[in-house]
Amino acid sequence: MFQPIYPNLDMRKLILLLFVAVLAFSSCENTEDNSPALQGQLDSTFFKSADVRAVRNDDGSYTIRGVNASETLTLQIRRAVLEEYPLGGGSPNFATYEDANGNLYATSAAPSNSGEIVLTDRCLQCGWLTGSFNFQAVQQGVDTLTVDKGFFFEVSFLDGGLPGGEQVPNDGEMTANVNNSSWEAVNVTAVQTGGSIVVSGLKDDAVITLTIPQDAASGNYALPTEGYAATYTKNGVVEEAIGGLISVNYNQTNTGLGKIFFNFTTENYTIQSGDTEFDYL
C-alpha cells in the first residue's frame, strides 16, 4: 500500500507548504537591487541616475552627483553627521539640477527654508552615504523647480571622483577678511534670479552672500541700499549687513562675468577686503 512521504501531513497542509515555498522564492526574485542609487520626483517627471558617486572635499563637505543621459542632479552637505541640512538662503548646503537643455536650477538662489537634505545612514570606513532630500531651486529668474521624494542609497565617495570626471561646480573665486582672519571660499555659486545676481562663497560652515541688480553698473553702493545686500551665515544663522559698501568693478550682462569688491558689518562680524570674481551664466 502507498505510504505518503510526510505521514503527519494531510494533502491540504502539503499544498499549503508548497504554496508558501513558491511565494518565498518569488519574493526573493522581486527584491530590489541594493546597488548605489539617486532618484527623485522633479515637478511632474521622474529622475533616476544611471551613475551616482560622491566626493569628500578638502573642507570636510561632501558632494553627491547623479547623472543620466541628459540630466545632472548635485547635492552638497557640509559634513557627514546624521542630521538635517537646510537648503536655500545662503546655506553652505546646496542642491543643483541641470536639465537636457543646459538650464541650471540652484537652491543658492532660493529663499531660506527651501528644502533639506537628510543624511540617514553612513559608513565612513567603507565610504558610503545614504539619505533623502526635497527642495525648491531657481533657474535664472525664469522658473522654479520643485523636487521631492528624493533619496540616495549607499553612494560611494571612494570611487575616484564625480560622474564624468568633473569636480564640485564652481562659478568663481571669493576672498575676504572675517573678524581679522583670512577667509577664502572653497566653492562659489553665482546665479541670475528675479532681476538680481546672487553670489555665494562657501567655506566650512560659513557663507558670504552678495546680491546686486541684474543690470548693476560699475560704481560704489552703500549698504543697505535697495537692490544691494550682503549677508554672513555661520552654522546656519544668517546675519544681514547693517553697514558697508559693495563696489561693482564690472558686470558684463552679455557674458555673465562680474567682479565685486565688498566690506560690511553685521551684528557679530566684520567683513573686510572682500573680493570676488564670478560667472553667472
mmCIF file of C-alpha atoms in Angstrom:
data_model
loop_
_atom_site.group_PDB
_atom_site.id
_atom_site.type_symbol
_atom_site.label_atom_id
_atom_site.label_comp_id
_atom_site.label_asym_id
_atom_site.label_seq_id
_atom_site.Cartn_x
_atom_site.Cartn_y
_atom_site.Cartn_z
ATOM 1 C CA MET A 1 0.000 0.000 0.000
ATOM 2 C CA PHE A 2 1.311 3.529 -0.898
ATOM 3 C CA GLN A 3 2.701 5.401 2.105
ATOM 4 C CA PRO A 4 2.996 9.241 1.952
ATOM 5 C CA ILE A 5 6.461 10.747 2.387
ATOM 6 C CA TYR A 6 5.130 13.014 5.159
ATOM 7 C CA PRO A 7 2.796 10.721 7.153
ATOM 8 C CA ASN A 8 1.879 13.541 9.586
ATOM 9 C CA LEU A 9 0.671 15.960 6.902
ATOM 10 C CA ASP A 10 -2.607 15.705 5.074
ATOM 11 C CA MET A 11 -2.855 16.781 1.448
ATOM 12 C CA ARG A 12 -4.193 20.286 2.276
ATOM 13 C CA LYS A 13 -1.234 21.037 4.525
ATOM 14 C CA LEU A 14 1.197 19.761 1.916
ATOM 15 C CA ILE A 15 -0.307 22.016 -0.762
ATOM 16 C CA LEU A 16 -0.164 24.998 1.613
ATOM 17 C CA LEU A 17 3.502 24.251 2.384
ATOM 18 C CA LEU A 18 4.364 24.157 -1.312
ATOM 19 C CA PHE A 19 2.479 27.449 -1.893
ATOM 20 C CA VAL A 20 4.415 29.202 0.876
ATOM 21 C CA ALA A 21 7.701 27.930 -0.554
ATOM 22 C CA VAL A 22 6.832 29.236 -4.025
ATOM 23 C CA LEU A 23 5.757 32.599 -2.592
ATOM 24 C CA ALA A 24 9.009 32.946 -0.666
ATOM 25 C CA PHE A 25 11.015 32.177 -3.794
ATOM 26 C CA SER A 26 9.017 34.724 -5.780
ATOM 27 C CA SER A 27 9.614 37.383 -3.111
ATOM 28 C CA CYS A 28 13.342 36.790 -3.294
ATOM 29 C CA GLU A 29 13.234 37.158 -7.062
ATOM 30 C CA ASN A 30 11.464 40.572 -6.777
ATOM 31 C CA THR A 31 13.755 42.095 -4.140
ATOM 32 C CA GLU A 32 15.051 45.486 -5.239
ATOM 33 C CA ASP A 33 18.663 45.790 -6.280
ATOM 34 C CA ASN A 34 20.585 47.379 -3.413
ATOM 35 C CA SER A 35 23.217 48.988 -5.647
ATOM 36 C CA PRO A 36 24.008 52.727 -5.190
ATOM 37 C CA ALA A 37 21.151 54.937 -6.375
ATOM 38 C CA LEU A 38 19.916 58.528 -6.553
ATOM 39 C CA GLN A 39 16.422 59.438 -7.668
ATOM 40 C CA GLY A 40 13.546 61.853 -7.069
ATOM 41 C CA GLN A 41 10.409 63.476 -8.426
ATOM 42 C CA LEU A 42 11.135 66.698 -10.361
ATOM 43 C CA ASP A 43 7.854 68.580 -10.814
ATOM 44 C CA SER A 44 5.914 66.101 -12.981
ATOM 45 C CA THR A 45 8.868 63.993 -14.143
ATOM 46 C CA PHE A 46 10.879 61.235 -12.502
ATOM 47 C CA PHE A 47 14.678 61.436 -12.285
ATOM 48 C CA LYS A 48 16.788 58.317 -11.810
ATOM 49 C CA SER A 49 20.551 58.350 -12.122
ATOM 50 C CA ALA A 50 22.435 55.958 -14.374
ATOM 51 C CA ASP A 51 25.642 56.741 -12.481
ATOM 52 C CA VAL A 52 25.953 58.199 -8.983
ATOM 53 C CA ARG A 53 29.074 58.948 -6.974
ATOM 54 C CA ALA A 54 30.280 61.288 -4.238
ATOM 55 C CA VAL A 55 33.473 63.019 -3.182
ATOM 56 C CA ARG A 56 34.764 64.236 0.161
ATOM 57 C CA ASN A 57 36.025 67.806 -0.320
ATOM 58 C CA ASP A 58 39.073 69.323 1.352
ATOM 59 C CA ASP A 59 36.916 71.329 3.772
ATOM 60 C CA GLY A 60 35.121 68.199 5.044
ATOM 61 C CA SER A 61 31.968 68.705 2.991
ATOM 62 C CA TYR A 62 30.532 66.007 0.707
ATOM 63 C CA THR A 63 29.249 66.373 -2.844
ATOM 64 C CA ILE A 64 26.887 63.753 -4.288
ATOM 65 C CA ARG A 65 26.126 63.709 -8.005
ATOM 66 C CA GLY A 66 23.787 61.568 -10.088
ATOM 67 C CA VAL A 67 23.680 61.679 -13.893
ATOM 68 C CA ASN A 68 21.729 60.036 -16.680
ATOM 69 C CA ALA A 69 21.917 60.515 -20.443
ATOM 70 C CA SER A 70 20.844 64.177 -20.341
ATOM 71 C CA GLU A 71 20.435 65.406 -16.736
ATOM 72 C CA THR A 72 22.592 66.076 -13.675
ATOM 73 C CA LEU A 73 21.495 66.375 -10.046
ATOM 74 C CA THR A 74 24.047 67.519 -7.454
ATOM 75 C CA LEU A 75 23.761 67.679 -3.655
ATOM 76 C CA GLN A 76 26.264 69.088 -1.170
ATOM 77 C CA ILE A 77 26.295 68.822 2.624
ATOM 78 C CA ARG A 78 28.869 70.482 4.840
ATOM 79 C CA ARG A 79 29.690 67.353 6.852
ATOM 80 C CA ALA A 80 28.709 63.700 7.239
ATOM 81 C CA VAL A 81 26.811 63.811 10.535
ATOM 82 C CA LEU A 82 23.407 62.091 10.660
ATOM 83 C CA GLU A 83 21.176 65.161 10.694
ATOM 84 C CA GLU A 84 19.076 67.521 8.559
ATOM 85 C CA TYR A 85 20.881 70.030 6.316
ATOM 86 C CA PRO A 86 18.697 73.063 5.389
ATOM 87 C CA LEU A 87 18.855 74.484 1.862
ATOM 88 C CA GLY A 88 18.351 77.987 0.450
ATOM 89 C CA GLY A 89 19.053 81.444 1.810
ATOM 90 C CA GLY A 90 22.850 81.284 1.542
ATOM 91 C CA SER A 91 23.161 77.933 3.292
ATOM 92 C CA PRO A 92 26.536 76.148 2.900
ATOM 93 C CA ASN A 93 24.479 73.118 1.876
ATOM 94 C CA PHE A 94 23.055 73.300 -1.632
ATOM 95 C CA ALA A 95 21.477 71.392 -4.498
ATOM 96 C CA THR A 96 21.543 71.988 -8.255
ATOM 97 C CA TYR A 97 19.781 70.412 -11.214
ATOM 98 C CA GLU A 98 20.800 70.772 -14.870
ATOM 99 C CA ASP A 99 18.280 69.701 -17.487
ATOM 100 C CA ALA A 100 18.775 68.381 -21.019
ATOM 101 C CA ASN A 101 18.921 71.929 -22.425
ATOM 102 C CA GLY A 102 21.636 73.077 -20.030
ATOM 103 C CA ASN A 103 19.282 75.115 -17.809
ATOM 104 C CA LEU A 104 20.632 75.212 -14.254
ATOM 105 C CA TYR A 105 18.380 75.346 -11.168
ATOM 106 C CA ALA A 106 20.051 76.140 -7.827
ATOM 107 C CA THR A 107 18.908 76.341 -4.206
ATOM 108 C CA SER A 108 21.547 79.003 -3.526
ATOM 109 C CA ALA A 109 19.257 81.460 -5.331
ATOM 110 C CA ALA A 110 16.167 80.349 -3.431
ATOM 111 C CA PRO A 111 14.879 81.788 -0.129
ATOM 112 C CA SER A 112 15.650 80.298 3.272
ATOM 113 C CA ASN A 113 13.842 77.092 4.238
ATOM 114 C CA SER A 114 13.612 75.974 0.601
ATOM 115 C CA GLY A 115 14.187 72.330 1.438
ATOM 116 C CA GLU A 116 16.592 69.970 3.103
ATOM 117 C CA ILE A 117 18.982 67.081 2.658
ATOM 118 C CA VAL A 118 18.760 64.469 5.416
ATOM 119 C CA LEU A 119 21.672 62.112 5.996
ATOM 120 C CA THR A 120 20.063 58.992 7.467
ATOM 121 C CA ASP A 121 22.905 56.441 7.330
ATOM 122 C CA ARG A 122 26.621 56.316 6.584
ATOM 123 C CA CYS A 123 29.719 54.176 6.742
ATOM 124 C CA LEU A 124 32.778 56.394 6.814
ATOM 125 C CA GLN A 125 35.183 53.466 6.951
ATOM 126 C CA CYS A 126 33.678 51.722 3.925
ATOM 127 C CA GLY A 127 32.917 55.047 2.249
ATOM 128 C CA TRP A 128 29.200 55.471 1.539
ATOM 129 C CA LEU A 129 26.288 57.817 2.353
ATOM 130 C CA THR A 130 22.509 57.246 2.429
ATOM 131 C CA GLY A 131 19.760 59.825 2.820
ATOM 132 C CA SER A 132 16.796 61.736 1.424
ATOM 133 C CA PHE A 133 16.121 65.201 0.012
ATOM 134 C CA ASN A 134 13.460 67.662 -1.087
ATOM 135 C CA PHE A 135 13.870 71.244 -2.234
ATOM 136 C CA GLN A 136 12.886 74.143 -4.460
ATOM 137 C CA ALA A 137 15.519 75.543 -6.834
ATOM 138 C CA VAL A 138 15.512 78.628 -9.045
ATOM 139 C CA GLN A 139 16.600 78.905 -12.685
ATOM 140 C CA GLN A 140 17.979 82.354 -13.566
ATOM 141 C CA GLY A 141 14.810 84.209 -12.590
ATOM 142 C CA VAL A 142 12.804 82.243 -15.142
ATOM 143 C CA ASP A 143 11.388 79.240 -13.336
ATOM 144 C CA THR A 144 11.224 77.357 -10.045
ATOM 145 C CA LEU A 145 11.714 73.609 -9.791
ATOM 146 C CA THR A 146 10.174 71.511 -7.009
ATOM 147 C CA VAL A 147 11.973 68.289 -6.108
ATOM 148 C CA ASP A 148 10.502 65.806 -3.637
ATOM 149 C CA LYS A 149 10.565 62.107 -2.721
ATOM 150 C CA GLY A 150 14.291 62.172 -3.358
ATOM 151 C CA PHE A 151 16.712 59.670 -1.902
ATOM 152 C CA PHE A 152 20.266 58.435 -2.340
ATOM 153 C CA PHE A 153 21.386 54.981 -1.226
ATOM 154 C CA GLU A 154 24.905 53.828 -0.293
ATOM 155 C CA VAL A 155 26.592 56.305 -2.626
ATOM 156 C CA SER A 156 30.349 55.755 -2.510
ATOM 157 C CA PHE A 157 32.815 58.602 -2.026
ATOM 158 C CA LEU A 158 35.797 56.303 -2.616
ATOM 159 C CA ASP A 159 35.317 55.768 -6.353
ATOM 160 C CA GLY A 160 37.706 58.449 -7.537
ATOM 161 C CA GLY A 161 35.566 61.485 -8.315
ATOM 162 C CA LEU A 162 32.168 62.552 -9.560
ATOM 163 C CA PRO A 163 30.500 61.135 -12.688
ATOM 164 C CA GLY A 164 32.054 62.499 -15.859
ATOM 165 C CA GLY A 165 35.314 63.298 -14.070
ATOM 166 C CA GLU A 166 34.045 66.745 -13.023
ATOM 167 C CA GLN A 167 34.730 68.276 -9.655
ATOM 168 C CA VAL A 168 32.412 70.357 -7.457
ATOM 169 C CA PRO A 169 30.687 73.021 -9.597
ATOM 170 C CA ASN A 170 32.388 76.362 -9.084
ATOM 171 C CA ASP A 171 31.391 79.726 -10.569
ATOM 172 C CA GLY A 172 34.357 81.801 -9.424
ATOM 173 C CA GLU A 173 36.548 82.865 -6.520
ATOM 174 C CA MET A 174 35.965 84.810 -3.294
ATOM 175 C CA THR A 175 38.314 86.022 -0.575
ATOM 176 C CA ALA A 176 37.809 88.278 2.442
ATOM 177 C CA ASN A 177 38.936 89.037 5.958
ATOM 178 C CA VAL A 178 36.389 87.955 8.585
ATOM 179 C CA ASN A 179 36.920 89.295 12.118
ATOM 180 C CA ASN A 180 40.609 89.843 11.299
ATOM 181 C CA SER A 181 41.084 86.293 9.964
ATOM 182 C CA SER A 182 41.753 85.387 6.332
ATOM 183 C CA TRP A 183 38.814 83.707 4.627
ATOM 184 C CA GLU A 184 38.762 82.035 1.198
ATOM 185 C CA ALA A 185 35.754 80.247 -0.275
ATOM 186 C CA VAL A 186 36.227 76.661 -1.400
ATOM 187 C CA ASN A 187 33.194 76.987 -3.676
ATOM 188 C CA VAL A 188 31.395 79.923 -5.285
ATOM 189 C CA THR A 189 27.934 79.845 -6.853
ATOM 190 C CA ALA A 190 26.582 82.718 -8.935
ATOM 191 C CA VAL A 191 23.067 82.817 -10.373
ATOM 192 C CA GLN A 192 20.770 85.322 -12.021
ATOM 193 C CA THR A 193 17.314 85.250 -10.480
ATOM 194 C CA GLY A 194 14.330 87.555 -10.135
ATOM 195 C CA GLY A 195 16.161 90.542 -11.606
ATOM 196 C CA SER A 196 19.159 90.080 -9.297
ATOM 197 C CA ILE A 197 22.566 88.423 -9.346
ATOM 198 C CA VAL A 198 23.262 86.373 -6.212
ATOM 199 C CA VAL A 199 26.855 85.324 -5.463
ATOM 200 C CA SER A 200 27.610 82.975 -2.558
ATOM 201 C CA GLY A 201 31.014 81.863 -1.308
ATOM 202 C CA LEU A 202 31.066 78.721 0.844
ATOM 203 C CA LYS A 203 33.703 77.646 3.362
ATOM 204 C CA ASP A 204 33.157 75.016 6.035
ATOM 205 C CA ASP A 205 30.052 76.156 7.950
ATOM 206 C CA ALA A 206 30.216 79.779 6.761
ATOM 207 C CA VAL A 207 28.770 81.596 3.723
ATOM 208 C CA ILE A 208 29.193 85.106 2.367
ATOM 209 C CA THR A 209 26.321 86.093 0.050
ATOM 210 C CA LEU A 210 26.171 89.229 -2.094
ATOM 211 C CA THR A 211 23.169 90.471 -4.087
ATOM 212 C CA ILE A 212 23.216 93.128 -6.796
ATOM 213 C CA PRO A 213 20.704 94.096 -9.506
ATOM 214 C CA GLN A 214 20.950 92.167 -12.751
ATOM 215 C CA ASP A 215 21.844 95.362 -14.624
ATOM 216 C CA ALA A 216 24.116 96.834 -11.922
ATOM 217 C CA ALA A 217 26.564 99.353 -13.392
ATOM 218 C CA SER A 218 30.117 99.905 -12.203
ATOM 219 C CA GLY A 219 30.144 102.043 -9.067
ATOM 220 C CA ASN A 220 30.024 102.140 -5.277
ATOM 221 C CA TYR A 221 26.809 101.305 -3.397
ATOM 222 C CA ALA A 222 26.316 101.779 0.331
ATOM 223 C CA LEU A 223 24.676 99.030 2.378
ATOM 224 C CA PRO A 224 21.828 98.781 2.859
ATOM 225 C CA THR A 225 20.602 100.142 -0.499
ATOM 226 C CA GLU A 226 17.600 98.884 -2.449
ATOM 227 C CA GLY A 227 18.727 96.062 -4.737
ATOM 228 C CA TYR A 228 22.079 95.626 -2.972
ATOM 229 C CA ALA A 229 22.554 93.314 0.016
ATOM 230 C CA ALA A 230 25.140 91.229 1.835
ATOM 231 C CA THR A 231 24.876 88.516 4.480
ATOM 232 C CA TYR A 232 27.228 86.367 6.507
ATOM 233 C CA THR A 233 25.947 82.945 7.568
ATOM 234 C CA LYS A 234 27.617 80.874 10.292
ATOM 235 C CA ASN A 235 26.296 77.489 11.427
ATOM 236 C CA GLY A 236 23.019 78.210 9.664
ATOM 237 C CA VAL A 237 22.479 81.590 11.375
ATOM 238 C CA VAL A 238 22.115 84.401 8.814
ATOM 239 C CA GLU A 239 23.226 87.932 9.738
ATOM 240 C CA GLU A 240 22.419 90.783 7.340
ATOM 241 C CA ALA A 241 24.729 93.706 6.658
ATOM 242 C CA ILE A 242 23.893 96.734 8.795
ATOM 243 C CA GLY A 243 26.507 98.898 7.101
ATOM 244 C CA GLY A 244 29.188 98.696 4.476
ATOM 245 C CA LEU A 245 29.887 99.037 0.771
ATOM 246 C CA ILE A 246 29.553 96.971 -2.391
ATOM 247 C CA SER A 247 31.774 98.169 -5.212
ATOM 248 C CA VAL A 248 30.880 96.771 -8.644
ATOM 249 C CA ASN A 249 34.079 96.697 -10.666
ATOM 250 C CA TYR A 250 32.342 95.287 -13.721
ATOM 251 C CA ASN A 251 29.175 93.410 -14.631
ATOM 252 C CA GLN A 252 29.140 92.090 -18.192
ATOM 253 C CA THR A 253 25.500 91.208 -18.821
ATOM 254 C CA ASN A 254 26.304 89.714 -22.232
ATOM 255 C CA THR A 255 28.900 87.242 -20.927
ATOM 256 C CA GLY A 256 27.738 86.863 -17.313
ATOM 257 C CA LEU A 257 31.159 87.779 -15.913
ATOM 258 C CA GLY A 258 31.433 90.056 -12.899
ATOM 259 C CA LYS A 259 33.821 91.354 -10.264
ATOM 260 C CA ILE A 260 32.844 92.895 -6.911
ATOM 261 C CA PHE A 261 34.778 94.378 -4.006
ATOM 262 C CA PHE A 262 32.966 94.491 -0.661
ATOM 263 C CA ASN A 263 33.202 95.454 3.001
ATOM 264 C CA PHE A 264 30.370 95.164 5.505
ATOM 265 C CA THR A 265 29.469 94.627 9.131
ATOM 266 C CA THR A 266 26.755 92.502 10.745
ATOM 267 C CA GLU A 267 25.740 92.214 14.383
ATOM 268 C CA ASN A 268 28.672 89.933 15.222
ATOM 269 C CA TYR A 269 31.026 90.001 12.236
ATOM 270 C CA THR A 270 33.204 92.445 10.340
ATOM 271 C CA ILE A 271 33.991 91.501 6.755
ATOM 272 C CA GLN A 272 36.784 93.497 5.111
ATOM 273 C CA SER A 273 38.916 93.397 1.945
ATOM 274 C CA GLY A 274 36.270 91.317 0.170
ATOM 275 C CA ASP A 275 36.926 90.415 -3.463
ATOM 276 C CA THR A 276 35.012 88.080 -5.776
ATOM 277 C CA GLU A 277 35.091 87.262 -9.479
ATOM 278 C CA PHE A 278 32.268 85.140 -10.856
ATOM 279 C CA ASP A 279 30.365 83.802 -13.856
ATOM 280 C CA TYR A 280 26.570 83.760 -13.503
ATOM 281 C CA LEU A 281 25.560 82.484 -16.965
#
